mmCIF file of C-alpha atoms in Angstrom:
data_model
loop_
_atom_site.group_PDB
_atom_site.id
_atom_site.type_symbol
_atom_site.label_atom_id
_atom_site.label_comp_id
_atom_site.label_asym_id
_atom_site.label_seq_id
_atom_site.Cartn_x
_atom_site.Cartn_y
_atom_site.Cartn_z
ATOM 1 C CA UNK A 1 54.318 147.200 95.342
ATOM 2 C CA UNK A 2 52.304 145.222 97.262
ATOM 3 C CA UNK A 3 52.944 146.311 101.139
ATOM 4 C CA UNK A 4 53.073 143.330 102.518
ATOM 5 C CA UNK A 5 56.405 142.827 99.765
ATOM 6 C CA UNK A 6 57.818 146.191 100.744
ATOM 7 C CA UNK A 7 57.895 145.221 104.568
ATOM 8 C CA UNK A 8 59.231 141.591 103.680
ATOM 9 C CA UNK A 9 62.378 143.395 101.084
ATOM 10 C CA UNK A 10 63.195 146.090 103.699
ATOM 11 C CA UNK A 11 63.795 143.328 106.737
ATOM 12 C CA UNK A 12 65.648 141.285 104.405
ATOM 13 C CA UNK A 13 67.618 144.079 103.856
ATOM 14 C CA UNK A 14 68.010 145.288 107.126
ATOM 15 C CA UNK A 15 69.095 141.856 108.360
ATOM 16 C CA UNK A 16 72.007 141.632 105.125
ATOM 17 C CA UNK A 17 73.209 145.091 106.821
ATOM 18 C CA UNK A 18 73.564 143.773 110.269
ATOM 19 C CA UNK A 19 75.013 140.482 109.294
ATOM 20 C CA UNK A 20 77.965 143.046 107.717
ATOM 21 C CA UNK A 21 77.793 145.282 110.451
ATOM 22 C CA UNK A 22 78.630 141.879 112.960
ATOM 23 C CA UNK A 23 81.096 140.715 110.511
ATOM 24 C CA UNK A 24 83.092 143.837 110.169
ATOM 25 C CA UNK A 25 82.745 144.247 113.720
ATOM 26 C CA UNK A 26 83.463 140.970 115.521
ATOM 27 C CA UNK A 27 85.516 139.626 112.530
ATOM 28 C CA UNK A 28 88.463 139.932 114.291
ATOM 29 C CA UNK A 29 88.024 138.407 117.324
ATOM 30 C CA UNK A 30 86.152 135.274 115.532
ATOM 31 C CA UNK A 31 89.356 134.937 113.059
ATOM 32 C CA UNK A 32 91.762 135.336 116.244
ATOM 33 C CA UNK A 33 89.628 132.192 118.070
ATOM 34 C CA UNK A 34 90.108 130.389 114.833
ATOM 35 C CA UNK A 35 93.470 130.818 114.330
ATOM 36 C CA UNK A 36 94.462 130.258 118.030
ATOM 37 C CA UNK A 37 92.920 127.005 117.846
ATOM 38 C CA UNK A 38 94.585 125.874 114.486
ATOM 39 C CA UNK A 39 97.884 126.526 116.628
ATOM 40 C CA UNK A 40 96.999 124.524 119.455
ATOM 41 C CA UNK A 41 95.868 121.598 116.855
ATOM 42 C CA UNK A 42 98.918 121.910 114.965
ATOM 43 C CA UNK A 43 100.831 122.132 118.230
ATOM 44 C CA UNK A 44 99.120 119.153 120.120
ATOM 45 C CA UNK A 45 100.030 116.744 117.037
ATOM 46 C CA UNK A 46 103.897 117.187 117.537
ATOM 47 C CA UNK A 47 103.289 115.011 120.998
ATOM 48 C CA UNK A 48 102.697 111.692 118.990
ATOM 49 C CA UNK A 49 103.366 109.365 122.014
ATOM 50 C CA UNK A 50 103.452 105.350 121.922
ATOM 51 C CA UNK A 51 102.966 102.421 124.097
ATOM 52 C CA UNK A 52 105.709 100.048 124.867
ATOM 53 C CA UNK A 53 106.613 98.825 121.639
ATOM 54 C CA UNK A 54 108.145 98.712 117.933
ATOM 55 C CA UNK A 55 106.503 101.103 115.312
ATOM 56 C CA UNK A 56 106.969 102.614 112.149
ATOM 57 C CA UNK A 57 106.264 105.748 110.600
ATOM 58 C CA UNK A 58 106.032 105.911 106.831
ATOM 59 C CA UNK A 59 107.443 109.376 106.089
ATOM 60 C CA UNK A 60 108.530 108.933 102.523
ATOM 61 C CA UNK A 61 107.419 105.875 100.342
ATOM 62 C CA UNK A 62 107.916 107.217 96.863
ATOM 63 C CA UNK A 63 111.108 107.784 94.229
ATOM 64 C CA UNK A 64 112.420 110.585 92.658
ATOM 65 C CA UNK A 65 109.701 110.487 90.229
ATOM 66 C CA UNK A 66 107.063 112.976 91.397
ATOM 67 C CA UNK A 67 103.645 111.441 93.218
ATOM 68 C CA UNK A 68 101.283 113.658 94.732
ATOM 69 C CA UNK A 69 100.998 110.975 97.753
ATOM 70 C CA UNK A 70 104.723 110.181 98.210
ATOM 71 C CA UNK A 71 107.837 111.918 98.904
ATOM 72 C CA UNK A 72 111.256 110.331 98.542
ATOM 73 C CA UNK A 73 112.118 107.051 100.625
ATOM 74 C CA UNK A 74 111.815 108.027 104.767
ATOM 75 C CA UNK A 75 110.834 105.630 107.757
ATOM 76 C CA UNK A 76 110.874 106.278 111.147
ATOM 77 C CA UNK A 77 111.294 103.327 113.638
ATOM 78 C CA UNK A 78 110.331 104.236 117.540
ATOM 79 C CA UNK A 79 111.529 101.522 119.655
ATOM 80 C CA UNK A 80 110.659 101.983 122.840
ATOM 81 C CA UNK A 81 111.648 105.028 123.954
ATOM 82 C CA UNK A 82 113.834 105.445 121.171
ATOM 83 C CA UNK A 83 113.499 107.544 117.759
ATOM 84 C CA UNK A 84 115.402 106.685 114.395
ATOM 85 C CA UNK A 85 115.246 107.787 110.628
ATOM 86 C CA UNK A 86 115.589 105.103 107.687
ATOM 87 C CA UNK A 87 116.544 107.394 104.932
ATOM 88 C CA UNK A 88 116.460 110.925 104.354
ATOM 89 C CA UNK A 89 114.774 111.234 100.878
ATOM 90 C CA UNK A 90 113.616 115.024 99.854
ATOM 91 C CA UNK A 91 110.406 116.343 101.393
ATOM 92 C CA UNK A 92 110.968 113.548 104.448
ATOM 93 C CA UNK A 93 110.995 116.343 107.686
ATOM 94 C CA UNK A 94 107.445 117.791 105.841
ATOM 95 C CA UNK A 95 106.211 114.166 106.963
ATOM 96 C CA UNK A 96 108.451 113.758 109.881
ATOM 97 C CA UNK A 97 106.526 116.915 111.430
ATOM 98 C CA UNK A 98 102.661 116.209 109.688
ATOM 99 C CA UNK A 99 103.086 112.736 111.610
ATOM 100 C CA UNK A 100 103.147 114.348 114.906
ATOM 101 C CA UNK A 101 106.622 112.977 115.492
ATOM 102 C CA UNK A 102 108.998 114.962 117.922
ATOM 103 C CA UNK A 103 112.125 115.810 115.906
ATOM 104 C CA UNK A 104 114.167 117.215 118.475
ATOM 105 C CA UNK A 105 114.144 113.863 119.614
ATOM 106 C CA UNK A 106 115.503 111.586 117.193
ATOM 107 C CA UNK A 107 118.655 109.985 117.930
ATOM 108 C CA UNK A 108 119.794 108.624 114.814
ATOM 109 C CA UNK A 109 119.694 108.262 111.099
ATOM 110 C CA UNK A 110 120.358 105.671 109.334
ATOM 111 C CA UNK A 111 121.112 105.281 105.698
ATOM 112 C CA UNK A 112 120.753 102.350 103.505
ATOM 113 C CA UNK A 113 122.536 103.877 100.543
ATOM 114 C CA UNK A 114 124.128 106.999 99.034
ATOM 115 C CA UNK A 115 121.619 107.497 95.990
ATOM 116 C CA UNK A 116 120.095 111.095 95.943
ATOM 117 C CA UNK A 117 116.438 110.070 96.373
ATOM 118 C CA UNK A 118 117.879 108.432 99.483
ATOM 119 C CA UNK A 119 119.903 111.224 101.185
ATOM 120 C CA UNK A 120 118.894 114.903 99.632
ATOM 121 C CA UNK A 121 116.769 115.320 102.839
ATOM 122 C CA UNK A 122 119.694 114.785 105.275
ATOM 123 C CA UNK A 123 120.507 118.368 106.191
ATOM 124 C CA UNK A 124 116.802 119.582 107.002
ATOM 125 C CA UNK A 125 116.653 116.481 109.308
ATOM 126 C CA UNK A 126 119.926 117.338 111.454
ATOM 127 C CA UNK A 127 118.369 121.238 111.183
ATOM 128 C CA UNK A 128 115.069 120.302 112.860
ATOM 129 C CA UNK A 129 116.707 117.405 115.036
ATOM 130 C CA UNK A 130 118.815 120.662 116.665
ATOM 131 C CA UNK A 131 115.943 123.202 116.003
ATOM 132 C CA UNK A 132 113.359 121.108 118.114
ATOM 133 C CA UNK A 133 115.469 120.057 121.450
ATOM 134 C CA UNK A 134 118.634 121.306 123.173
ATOM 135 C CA UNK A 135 121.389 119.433 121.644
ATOM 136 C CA UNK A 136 125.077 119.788 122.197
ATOM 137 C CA UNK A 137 126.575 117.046 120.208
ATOM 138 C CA UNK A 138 125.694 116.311 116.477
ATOM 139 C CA UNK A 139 123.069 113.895 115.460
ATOM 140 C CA UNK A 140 124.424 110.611 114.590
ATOM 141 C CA UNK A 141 124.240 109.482 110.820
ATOM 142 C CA UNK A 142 124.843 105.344 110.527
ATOM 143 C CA UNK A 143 125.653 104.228 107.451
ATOM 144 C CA UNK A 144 128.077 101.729 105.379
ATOM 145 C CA UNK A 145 131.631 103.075 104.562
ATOM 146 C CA UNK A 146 131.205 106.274 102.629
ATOM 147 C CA UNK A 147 128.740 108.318 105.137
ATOM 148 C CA UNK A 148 131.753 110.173 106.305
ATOM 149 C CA UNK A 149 131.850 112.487 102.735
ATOM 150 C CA UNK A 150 127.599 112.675 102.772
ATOM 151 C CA UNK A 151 127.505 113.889 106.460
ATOM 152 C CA UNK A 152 130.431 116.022 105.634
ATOM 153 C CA UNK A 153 128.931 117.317 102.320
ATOM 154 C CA UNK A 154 126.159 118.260 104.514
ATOM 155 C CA UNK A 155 127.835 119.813 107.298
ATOM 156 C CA UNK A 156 129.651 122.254 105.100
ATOM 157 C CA UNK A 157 126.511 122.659 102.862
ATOM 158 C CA UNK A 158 124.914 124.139 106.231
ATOM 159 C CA UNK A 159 127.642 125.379 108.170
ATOM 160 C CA UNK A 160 126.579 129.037 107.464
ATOM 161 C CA UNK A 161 122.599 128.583 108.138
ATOM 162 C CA UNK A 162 123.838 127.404 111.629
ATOM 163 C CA UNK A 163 125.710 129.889 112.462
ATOM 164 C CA UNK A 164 123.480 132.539 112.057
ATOM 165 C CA UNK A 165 121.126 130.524 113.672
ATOM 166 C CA UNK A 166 123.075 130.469 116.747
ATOM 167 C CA UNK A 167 123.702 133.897 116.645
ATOM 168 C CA UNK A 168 120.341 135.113 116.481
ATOM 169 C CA UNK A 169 118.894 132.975 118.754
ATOM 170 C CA UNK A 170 121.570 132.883 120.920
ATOM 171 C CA UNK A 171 124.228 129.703 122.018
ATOM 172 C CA UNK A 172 122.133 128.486 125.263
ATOM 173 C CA UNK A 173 119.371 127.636 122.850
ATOM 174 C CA UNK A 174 121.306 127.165 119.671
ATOM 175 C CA UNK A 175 124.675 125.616 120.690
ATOM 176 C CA UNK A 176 126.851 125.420 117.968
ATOM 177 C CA UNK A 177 128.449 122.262 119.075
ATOM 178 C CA UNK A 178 125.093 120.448 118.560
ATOM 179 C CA UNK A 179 124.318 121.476 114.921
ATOM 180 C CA UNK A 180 124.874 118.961 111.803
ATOM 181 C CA UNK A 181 125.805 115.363 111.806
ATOM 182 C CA UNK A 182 128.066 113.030 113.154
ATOM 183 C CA UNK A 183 129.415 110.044 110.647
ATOM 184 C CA UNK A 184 128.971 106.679 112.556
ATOM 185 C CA UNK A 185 130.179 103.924 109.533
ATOM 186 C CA UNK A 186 130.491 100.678 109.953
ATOM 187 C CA UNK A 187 132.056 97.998 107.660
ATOM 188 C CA UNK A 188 130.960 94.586 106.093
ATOM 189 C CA UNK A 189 132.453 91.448 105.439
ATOM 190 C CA UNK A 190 133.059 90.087 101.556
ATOM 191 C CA UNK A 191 130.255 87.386 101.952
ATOM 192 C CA UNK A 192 127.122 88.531 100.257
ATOM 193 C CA UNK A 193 124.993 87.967 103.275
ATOM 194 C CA UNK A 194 127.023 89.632 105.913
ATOM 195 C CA UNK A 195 125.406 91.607 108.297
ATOM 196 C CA UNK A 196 126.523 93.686 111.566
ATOM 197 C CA UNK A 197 124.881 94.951 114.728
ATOM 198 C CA UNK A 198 125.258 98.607 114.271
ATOM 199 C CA UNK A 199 123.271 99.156 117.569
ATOM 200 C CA UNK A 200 122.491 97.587 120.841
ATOM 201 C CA UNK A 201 120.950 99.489 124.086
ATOM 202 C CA UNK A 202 117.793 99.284 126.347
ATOM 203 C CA UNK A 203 116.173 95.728 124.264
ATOM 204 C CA UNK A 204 116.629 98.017 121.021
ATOM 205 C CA UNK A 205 118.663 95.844 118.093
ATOM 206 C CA UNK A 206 119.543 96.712 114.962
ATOM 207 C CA UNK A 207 121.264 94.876 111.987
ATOM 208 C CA UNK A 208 122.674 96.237 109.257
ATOM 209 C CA UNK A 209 122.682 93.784 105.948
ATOM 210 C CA UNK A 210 123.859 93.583 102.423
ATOM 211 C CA UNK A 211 121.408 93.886 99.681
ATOM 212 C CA UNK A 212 121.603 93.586 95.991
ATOM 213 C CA UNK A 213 121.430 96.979 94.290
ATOM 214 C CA UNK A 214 124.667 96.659 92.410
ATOM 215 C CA UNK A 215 126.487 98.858 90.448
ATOM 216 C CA UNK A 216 125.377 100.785 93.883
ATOM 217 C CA UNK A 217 127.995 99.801 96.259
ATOM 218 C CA UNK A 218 127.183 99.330 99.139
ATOM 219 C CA UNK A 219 124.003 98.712 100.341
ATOM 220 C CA UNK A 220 122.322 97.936 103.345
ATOM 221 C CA UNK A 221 118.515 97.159 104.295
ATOM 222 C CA UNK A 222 117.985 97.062 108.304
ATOM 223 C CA UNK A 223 116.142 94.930 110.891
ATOM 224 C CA UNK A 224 115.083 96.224 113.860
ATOM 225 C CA UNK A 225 114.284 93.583 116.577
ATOM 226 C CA UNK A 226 113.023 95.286 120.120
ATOM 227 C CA UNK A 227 110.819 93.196 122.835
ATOM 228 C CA UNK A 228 109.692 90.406 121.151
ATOM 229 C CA UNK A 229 108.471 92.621 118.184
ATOM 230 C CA UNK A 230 110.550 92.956 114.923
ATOM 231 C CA UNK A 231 110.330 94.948 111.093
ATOM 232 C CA UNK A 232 112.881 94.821 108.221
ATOM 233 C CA UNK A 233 113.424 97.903 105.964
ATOM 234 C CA UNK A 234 114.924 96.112 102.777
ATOM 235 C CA UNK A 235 116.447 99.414 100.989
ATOM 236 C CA UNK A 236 116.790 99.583 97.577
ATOM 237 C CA UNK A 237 117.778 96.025 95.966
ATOM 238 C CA UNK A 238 116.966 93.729 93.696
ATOM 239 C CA UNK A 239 115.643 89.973 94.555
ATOM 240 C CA UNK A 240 117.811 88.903 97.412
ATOM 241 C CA UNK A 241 118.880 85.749 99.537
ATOM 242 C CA UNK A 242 120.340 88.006 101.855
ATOM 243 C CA UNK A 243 117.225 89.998 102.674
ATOM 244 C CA UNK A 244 115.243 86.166 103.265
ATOM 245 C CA UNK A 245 118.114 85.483 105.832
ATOM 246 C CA UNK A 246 117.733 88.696 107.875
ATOM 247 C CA UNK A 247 114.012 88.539 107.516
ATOM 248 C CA UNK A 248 113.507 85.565 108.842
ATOM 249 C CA UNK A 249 109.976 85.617 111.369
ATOM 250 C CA UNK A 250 110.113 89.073 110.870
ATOM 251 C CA UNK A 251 106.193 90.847 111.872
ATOM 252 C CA UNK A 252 106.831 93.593 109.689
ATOM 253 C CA UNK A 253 109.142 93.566 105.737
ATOM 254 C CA UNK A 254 108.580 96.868 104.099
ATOM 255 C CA UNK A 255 109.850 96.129 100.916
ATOM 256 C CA UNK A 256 110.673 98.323 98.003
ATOM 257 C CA UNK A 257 108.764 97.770 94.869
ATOM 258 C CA UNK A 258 108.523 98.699 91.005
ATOM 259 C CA UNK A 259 106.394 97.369 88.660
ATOM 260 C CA UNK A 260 108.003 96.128 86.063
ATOM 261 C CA UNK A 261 105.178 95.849 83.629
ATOM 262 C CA UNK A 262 104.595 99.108 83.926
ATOM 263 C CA UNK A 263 107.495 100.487 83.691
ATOM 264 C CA UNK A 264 107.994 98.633 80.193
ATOM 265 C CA UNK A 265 104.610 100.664 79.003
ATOM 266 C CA UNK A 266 106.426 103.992 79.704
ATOM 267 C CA UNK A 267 109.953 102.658 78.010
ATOM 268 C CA UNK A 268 107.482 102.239 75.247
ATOM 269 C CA UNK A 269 105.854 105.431 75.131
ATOM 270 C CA UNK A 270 109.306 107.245 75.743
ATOM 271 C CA UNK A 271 110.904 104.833 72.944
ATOM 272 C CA UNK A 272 107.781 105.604 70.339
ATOM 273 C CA UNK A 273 107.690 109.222 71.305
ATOM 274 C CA UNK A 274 111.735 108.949 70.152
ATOM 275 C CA UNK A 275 112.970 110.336 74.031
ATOM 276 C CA UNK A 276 115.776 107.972 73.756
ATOM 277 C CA UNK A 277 117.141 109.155 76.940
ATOM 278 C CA UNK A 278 114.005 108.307 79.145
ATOM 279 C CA UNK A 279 113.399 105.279 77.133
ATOM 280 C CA UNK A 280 117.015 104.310 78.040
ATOM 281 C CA UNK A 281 116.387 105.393 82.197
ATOM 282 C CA UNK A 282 113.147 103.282 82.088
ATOM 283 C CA UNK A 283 114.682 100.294 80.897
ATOM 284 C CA UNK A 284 117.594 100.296 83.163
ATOM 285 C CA UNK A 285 115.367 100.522 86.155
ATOM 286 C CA UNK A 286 114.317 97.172 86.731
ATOM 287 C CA UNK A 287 117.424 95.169 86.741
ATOM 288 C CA UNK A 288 118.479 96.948 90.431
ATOM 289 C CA UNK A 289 114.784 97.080 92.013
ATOM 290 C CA UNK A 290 112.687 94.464 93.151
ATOM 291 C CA UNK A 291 108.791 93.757 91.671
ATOM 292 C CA UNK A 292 106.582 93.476 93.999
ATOM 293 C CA UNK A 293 106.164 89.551 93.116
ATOM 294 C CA UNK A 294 109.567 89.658 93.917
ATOM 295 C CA UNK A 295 108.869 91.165 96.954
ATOM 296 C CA UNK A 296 105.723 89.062 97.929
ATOM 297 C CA UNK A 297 108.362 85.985 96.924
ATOM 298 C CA UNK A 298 110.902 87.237 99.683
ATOM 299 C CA UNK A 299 107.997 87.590 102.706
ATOM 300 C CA UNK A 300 107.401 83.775 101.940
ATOM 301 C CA UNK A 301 110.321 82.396 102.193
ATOM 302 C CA UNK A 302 110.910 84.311 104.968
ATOM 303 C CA UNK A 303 107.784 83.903 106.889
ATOM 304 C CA UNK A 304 107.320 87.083 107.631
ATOM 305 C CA UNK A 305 103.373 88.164 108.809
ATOM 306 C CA UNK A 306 102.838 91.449 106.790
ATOM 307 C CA UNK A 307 104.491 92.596 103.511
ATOM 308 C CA UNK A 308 104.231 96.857 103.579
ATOM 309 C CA UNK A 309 105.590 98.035 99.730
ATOM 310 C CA UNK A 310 107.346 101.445 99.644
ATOM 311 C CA UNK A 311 109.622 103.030 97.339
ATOM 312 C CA UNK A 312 107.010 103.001 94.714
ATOM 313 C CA UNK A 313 107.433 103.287 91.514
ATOM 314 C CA UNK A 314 106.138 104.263 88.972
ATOM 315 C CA UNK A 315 103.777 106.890 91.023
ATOM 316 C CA UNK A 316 100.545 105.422 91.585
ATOM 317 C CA UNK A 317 97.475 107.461 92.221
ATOM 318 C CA UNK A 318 94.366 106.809 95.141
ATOM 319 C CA UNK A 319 92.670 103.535 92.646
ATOM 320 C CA UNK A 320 92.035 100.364 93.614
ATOM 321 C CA UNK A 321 91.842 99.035 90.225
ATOM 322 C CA UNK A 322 95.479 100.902 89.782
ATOM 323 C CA UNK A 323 96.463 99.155 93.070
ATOM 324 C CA UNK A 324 95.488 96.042 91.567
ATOM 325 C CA UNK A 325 97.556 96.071 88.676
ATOM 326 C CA UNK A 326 100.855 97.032 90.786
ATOM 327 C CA UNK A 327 100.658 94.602 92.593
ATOM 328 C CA UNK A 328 100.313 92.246 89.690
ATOM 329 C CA UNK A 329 100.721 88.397 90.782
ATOM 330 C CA UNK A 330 102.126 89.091 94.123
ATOM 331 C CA UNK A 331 99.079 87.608 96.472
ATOM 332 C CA UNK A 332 99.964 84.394 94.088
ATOM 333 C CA UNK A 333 103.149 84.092 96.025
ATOM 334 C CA UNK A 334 102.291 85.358 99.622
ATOM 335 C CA UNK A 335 99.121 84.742 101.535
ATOM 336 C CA UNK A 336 99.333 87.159 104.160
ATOM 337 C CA UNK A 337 98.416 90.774 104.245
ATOM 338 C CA UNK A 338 100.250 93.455 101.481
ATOM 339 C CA UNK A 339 99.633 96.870 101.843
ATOM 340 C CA UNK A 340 100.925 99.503 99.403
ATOM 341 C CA UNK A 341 102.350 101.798 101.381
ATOM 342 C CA UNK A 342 101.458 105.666 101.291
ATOM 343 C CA UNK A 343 103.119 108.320 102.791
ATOM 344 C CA UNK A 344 101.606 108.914 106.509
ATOM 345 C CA UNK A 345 100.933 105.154 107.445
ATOM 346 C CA UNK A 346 101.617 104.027 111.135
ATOM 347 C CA UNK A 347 102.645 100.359 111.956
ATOM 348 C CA UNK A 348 102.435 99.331 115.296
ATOM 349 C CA UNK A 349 103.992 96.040 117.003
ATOM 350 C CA UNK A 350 103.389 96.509 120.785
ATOM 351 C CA UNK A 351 105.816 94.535 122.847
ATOM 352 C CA UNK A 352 105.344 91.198 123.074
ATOM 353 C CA UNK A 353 102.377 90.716 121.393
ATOM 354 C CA UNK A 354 101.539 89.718 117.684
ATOM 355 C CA UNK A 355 99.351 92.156 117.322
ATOM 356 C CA UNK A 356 99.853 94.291 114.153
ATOM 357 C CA UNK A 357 97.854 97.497 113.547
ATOM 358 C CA UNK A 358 98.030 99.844 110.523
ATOM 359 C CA UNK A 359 96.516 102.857 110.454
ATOM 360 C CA UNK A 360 97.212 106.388 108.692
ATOM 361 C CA UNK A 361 98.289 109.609 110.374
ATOM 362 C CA UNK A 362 97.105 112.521 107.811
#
């Protein structure tokens, strides 16, 4: 072997042995930085803080069909100072906590309907609500008549996992008195556009409002109007004159939205691939949801300035070309800006302004 060769192989393999030697030796120290700073990242991004404003937090914009980019229906509203939670779909306090919101400090919940897809995350919320901050009263859940057996469904669901929650952690920081949820109902009139103020404090207003999502009985969609600024969560519901009305001049409508032509491929496939049963489910769907030309159709009439879809369905992968064909005619029928909504999108409205900003949070 040429000398020069030998000399060359044995520094090559003297340097692999110290690179080992430093590895074995300092790995520890290196991996404890690391992880140390992970913890302070993932620790810094539960301080998500705000200007003076209304925003929204989409936390859940998909069905109970699964979608690797959406969890079940969840929006958080901060209005001003104030924290609140549109829905409580499964996989919603993942989101919650990923957006860097501070759970421990939300103040309400708000439900637009009793469906599963709508509620099934309910109990994790109250846990981390009371997990997060020093509460001794229950989290309030708002809701049309009928909230009283979901909250205490819930309540009784997790009555055990608080109490040994409190007892290992002690009362001071676990007070007993604070775990679960609170049933707040309210009731609406017979007309099928009634509406009621279900809260008022500090500039913060919010409406509660019939939809159309019959058989489900009721249902509600919610506008939240706070310094000049205002956004409408529509719920689940089918075309409705009710949603225009309380929509009016809104900045913000996040709508629900399913595309029907879609939908009727699967009811084929199912129907040719003799699943009677999920041909059945698939063409039931449509007549309670709204398309998102129905949708686009709504934001017009009601002038609103930006049409955000949630609820999606079917699931819809990361295409544009995809996008496209969800969203069908629906810029035929509304010339302002639609977004299909994925999980981890931030609206923001600062007060009194007409600024609108949408950005995404992870």
């Amino acid at each position: 072997m040429n000398i020069f060769k030998y000399k060359k192989t044995i520094a090559t393999i003297s340097l692999v042995v110290i690179l080992l030697l430093s590895v074995l030796i300092f790995s520890k120290p290196i991996f404890t930085a690391i992880t140390i700073q992970v913890v302070r990242q993932k620790i810094a991004r539960q301080h998500l803080s705000f200007h003076d404003g209304l925003y929204a937090v989409l936390c859940g914009t998909g069905t109970p069909l699964p979608d690797m980019e959406r969890v079940e229906p969840c929006i958080a509203v901060i209005a001003g100072k104030h924290l609140y939670i549109v829905d409580a779909g499964d996989g919603s306090v993942r989101n919650i906590i990923l957006s860097g919101l501070p759970a421990g400090k939300i103040e309400a919940v708000l439900l637009t309907h009793f469906h599963s897809d709508h509620i099934a995350g309910l109990g994790n919320i109250m846990l981390q609500r009371w997990a997060n901050d020093l509460h001794d009263q229950p989290v309030d859940v708002i809701g049309p008549e009928g909230v009283e057996s979901v909250v205490r469904g819930f309540n009784l669901a997790f009555q055990q996992d608080a109490g040994y929650r409190a007892k290992h952690h002690s009362d001071n920081l676990f007070p007993a008195s604070g775990a679960g949820g609170r049933a707040r109902p309210f009731k609406l009139s017979a007309e099928k556009d009634a509406s009621v103020v279900v809260m008022d404090k500090d500039g913060v207003r919010i409406t509660a409002f019939k939809v159309d999502h019959k058989p489900v009985v009721p249902a509600v969609g919610y506008r939240f109007d706070y310094h000049g600024r205002s956004l409408v969560v529509s719920g689940d519901t089918a075309y409705s004159e009710s949603l225009i009305r309380h929509s009016r001049g809104a900045d913000m409508l996040l709508h629900e939205a399913s595309q029907a032509s879609i939908l009727k491929m699967m009811n084929e496939e199912y129907r040719a691939s003799s699943n009677a049963r999920m041909g059945k489910i698939t063409a039931d769907i449509p007549g309670y949801h709204s398309t998102p030309e129905d949708a686009a159709k709504i934001a017009r009439e009601a002038g609103v300035k930006y049409l955000m879809l949630y609820h999606i369905l079917p699931p819809l992968p990361s295409s544009f070309i995809l996008h496209h064909v969800f969203l069908g005619d629906a810029k035929k029928y509304y010339r302002g800006p639609i977004t299909i909504g994925v999980d981890g999108m931030l609206i923001s409205l600062p007060a009194n302004s007409n600024e609108i900003k949408v950005k995404k949070l992870f």
